PDB file of C-alpha atoms in Angstrom:
ATOM      1  CA  VAL M1108       6.467   2.249   5.078  1.00 84.00           C
ATOM      2  CA  THR M1109       6.879   4.487   8.102  1.00 83.00           C
ATOM      3  CA  GLN M1110       5.062   4.754  11.417  1.00 83.00           C
ATOM      4  CA  PRO M1111       5.642   8.230  12.857  1.00 82.00           C
ATOM      5  CA  ASP M1112       3.398   7.554  15.860  1.00 83.00           C
ATOM      6  CA  SER M1113       0.826   5.096  17.224  1.00 78.00           C
ATOM      7  CA  SER M1114      -2.031   6.638  15.228  1.00 78.00           C
ATOM      8  CA  GLN M1115      -0.735   6.515  11.656  1.00 83.00           C
ATOM      9  CA  ILE M1116       1.172   4.475   9.097  1.00 86.00           C
ATOM     10  CA  ILE M1117       2.436   6.192   5.956  1.00 88.00           C
ATOM     11  CA  ILE M1118       3.014   4.354   2.674  1.00 88.00           C
ATOM     12  CA  THR M1119       5.092   6.199   0.062  1.00 90.00           C
ATOM     13  CA  TYR M1120       5.498   5.010  -3.527  1.00 89.00           C
ATOM     14  CA  PRO M1121       8.909   6.235  -4.727  1.00 88.00           C
ATOM     15  CA  GLY M1122       8.415   5.113  -8.336  1.00 84.00           C
ATOM     16  CA  SER M1123      10.425   2.786 -10.529  1.00 81.00           C
ATOM     17  CA  SER M1124      10.988   2.199 -14.218  1.00 78.00           C
ATOM     18  CA  ARG M1125       9.893  -1.421 -13.630  1.00 77.00           C
ATOM     19  CA  THR M1126       6.474  -0.306 -12.394  1.00 80.00           C
ATOM     20  CA  ASP M1127       5.495   2.149 -15.137  1.00 84.00           C
ATOM     21  CA  LYS M1128       2.174   0.297 -15.583  1.00 91.00           C
ATOM     22  CA  LEU M1129       1.247   0.352 -11.868  1.00 93.00           C
ATOM     23  CA  VAL M1130      -2.267   1.811 -11.570  1.00 95.00           C
ATOM     24  CA  GLU M1131      -3.279   0.859  -8.012  1.00 94.00           C
ATOM     25  CA  LEU M1132      -1.678   0.036  -4.684  1.00 93.00           C
ATOM     26  CA  GLN M1133      -4.019  -1.765  -2.303  1.00 94.00           C
ATOM     27  CA  ILE M1134      -2.816  -1.327   1.275  1.00 92.00           C
ATOM     28  CA  SER M1135      -4.028  -3.750   3.956  1.00 92.00           C
ATOM     29  CA  ILE M1136      -2.943  -3.205   7.540  1.00 88.00           C
ATOM     30  CA  THR M1137      -3.603  -5.749  10.275  1.00 88.00           C
ATOM     31  CA  ASP M1138      -3.136  -4.281  13.742  1.00 82.00           C
ATOM     32  CA  SER M1139      -2.025  -6.179  16.844  1.00 80.00           C
ATOM     33  CA  ASN M1140      -5.695  -6.920  17.693  1.00 82.00           C
ATOM     34  CA  GLY M1141      -6.314  -8.574  14.303  1.00 87.00           C
ATOM     35  CA  ARG M1142      -8.353  -5.662  12.913  1.00 86.00           C
ATOM     36  CA  VAL M1143      -7.798  -5.180   9.172  1.00 89.00           C
ATOM     37  CA  THR M1144      -8.144  -1.878   7.337  1.00 88.00           C
ATOM     38  CA  THR M1145      -7.780  -1.587   3.581  1.00 91.00           C
ATOM     39  CA  GLN M1146      -7.398   1.457   1.379  1.00 90.00           C
ATOM     40  CA  SER M1147      -6.117   2.110  -2.116  1.00 92.00           C
ATOM     41  CA  MET M1148      -3.920   4.571  -3.939  1.00 91.00           C
ATOM     42  CA  GLY M1149      -4.963   4.836  -7.576  1.00 91.00           C
ATOM     43  CA  SER M1150      -7.571   2.679  -9.313  1.00 92.00           C
ATOM     44  CA  ARG M1151      -7.589  -0.597 -11.253  1.00 89.00           C
ATOM     45  CA  GLN M1152      -9.808   1.105 -13.838  1.00 90.00           C
ATOM     46  CA  ALA M1153      -7.222   3.828 -14.448  1.00 86.00           C
ATOM     47  CA  THR M1154      -4.993   4.021 -17.492  1.00 85.00           C
ATOM     48  CA  THR M1155      -2.567   6.504 -15.938  1.00 89.00           C
ATOM     49  CA  PRO M1156       0.117   5.083 -13.625  1.00 92.00           C
ATOM     50  CA  ILE M1157       0.400   6.151  -9.998  1.00 91.00           C
ATOM     51  CA  PRO M1158       2.653   9.234  -9.882  1.00 89.00           C
ATOM     52  CA  ASP M1159       6.122   8.808  -8.394  1.00 89.00           C
ATOM     53  CA  GLY M1160       6.279  10.160  -4.846  1.00 87.00           C
ATOM     54  CA  SER M1161       2.603   9.444  -4.068  1.00 89.00           C
ATOM     55  CA  SER M1162       1.814   8.611  -0.464  1.00 88.00           C
ATOM     56  CA  GLY M1163      -1.132   7.540   1.620  1.00 84.00           C
ATOM     57  CA  THR M1164      -1.736   7.665   5.348  1.00 83.00           C
ATOM     58  CA  ASN M1165      -3.661   5.053   7.272  1.00 80.00           C
ATOM     59  CA  THR M1166      -4.966   6.502  10.525  1.00 76.00           C
ATOM     60  CA  GLY M1167      -6.347   4.722  13.547  1.00 69.00           C
ATOM     61  CA  SER M1168      -4.928   2.570  16.299  1.00 66.00           C
ATOM     62  CA  CYS M1169      -1.507   1.330  15.251  1.00 68.00           C
ATOM     63  CA  ASN M1170      -0.290   0.205  18.685  1.00 70.00           C
ATOM     64  CA  GLY M1171       1.782  -2.946  18.984  1.00 72.00           C
ATOM     65  CA  LYS M1172       3.048  -5.035  16.100  1.00 79.00           C
ATOM     66  CA  GLY M1173       1.144  -4.794  12.858  1.00 82.00           C
ATOM     67  CA  ARG M1174       1.362  -6.293   9.391  1.00 89.00           C
ATOM     68  CA  VAL M1175       1.422  -4.165   6.245  1.00 91.00           C
ATOM     69  CA  LEU M1176       0.594  -5.874   2.946  1.00 94.00           C
ATOM     70  CA  VAL M1177       0.727  -3.768  -0.227  1.00 94.00           C
ATOM     71  CA  THR M1178      -0.457  -5.337  -3.481  1.00 96.00           C
ATOM     72  CA  GLY M1179       0.228  -3.682  -6.827  1.00 94.00           C
ATOM     73  CA  TYR M1180      -2.285  -3.830  -9.680  1.00 95.00           C
ATOM     74  CA  PHE M1181      -1.051  -3.171 -13.196  1.00 94.00           C
ATOM     75  CA  SER M1182      -2.769  -1.899 -16.345  1.00 93.00           C
ATOM     76  CA  ASP M1183      -2.268  -5.286 -18.057  1.00 92.00           C
ATOM     77  CA  GLY M1184      -4.504  -6.936 -15.418  1.00 93.00           C
ATOM     78  CA  THR M1185      -1.736  -8.546 -13.382  1.00 94.00           C
ATOM     79  CA  GLN M1186      -1.185  -8.107  -9.671  1.00 95.00           C
ATOM     80  CA  LYS M1187       1.866  -8.605  -7.485  1.00 94.00           C
ATOM     81  CA  PRO M1188       2.691  -8.319  -3.778  1.00 95.00           C
ATOM     82  CA  ILE M1189       4.906  -5.244  -3.387  1.00 92.00           C
ATOM     83  CA  ILE M1190       5.434  -5.117   0.391  1.00 92.00           C
ATOM     84  CA  ASP M1191       4.707  -7.654   3.117  1.00 94.00           C
ATOM     85  CA  THR M1192       6.257  -6.516   6.366  1.00 91.00           C
ATOM     86  CA  THR M1193       5.704  -6.267  10.096  1.00 88.00           C
ATOM     87  CA  ILE M1194       6.059  -2.944  11.861  1.00 83.00           C
TER      88      ILE M1194
END
């Protein structure tokens, strides 16, 4: 998770042998005003894992402290929190 400026937050999935069945990353960002935006990388209906090195950019107002919650969805139907951080 990086924040190059006040208008964007970038999430990059580096890949891992432990996440070879990861098909979707759901990214929820709560800004300092309590506004939540959600977007996804990949799809829960997919059978192909998210490629290593994939990234997504959330644009908008990212001023002040914000919370980033990334949930991983796997091809076996399970889900797991991947990142829960404040930036």
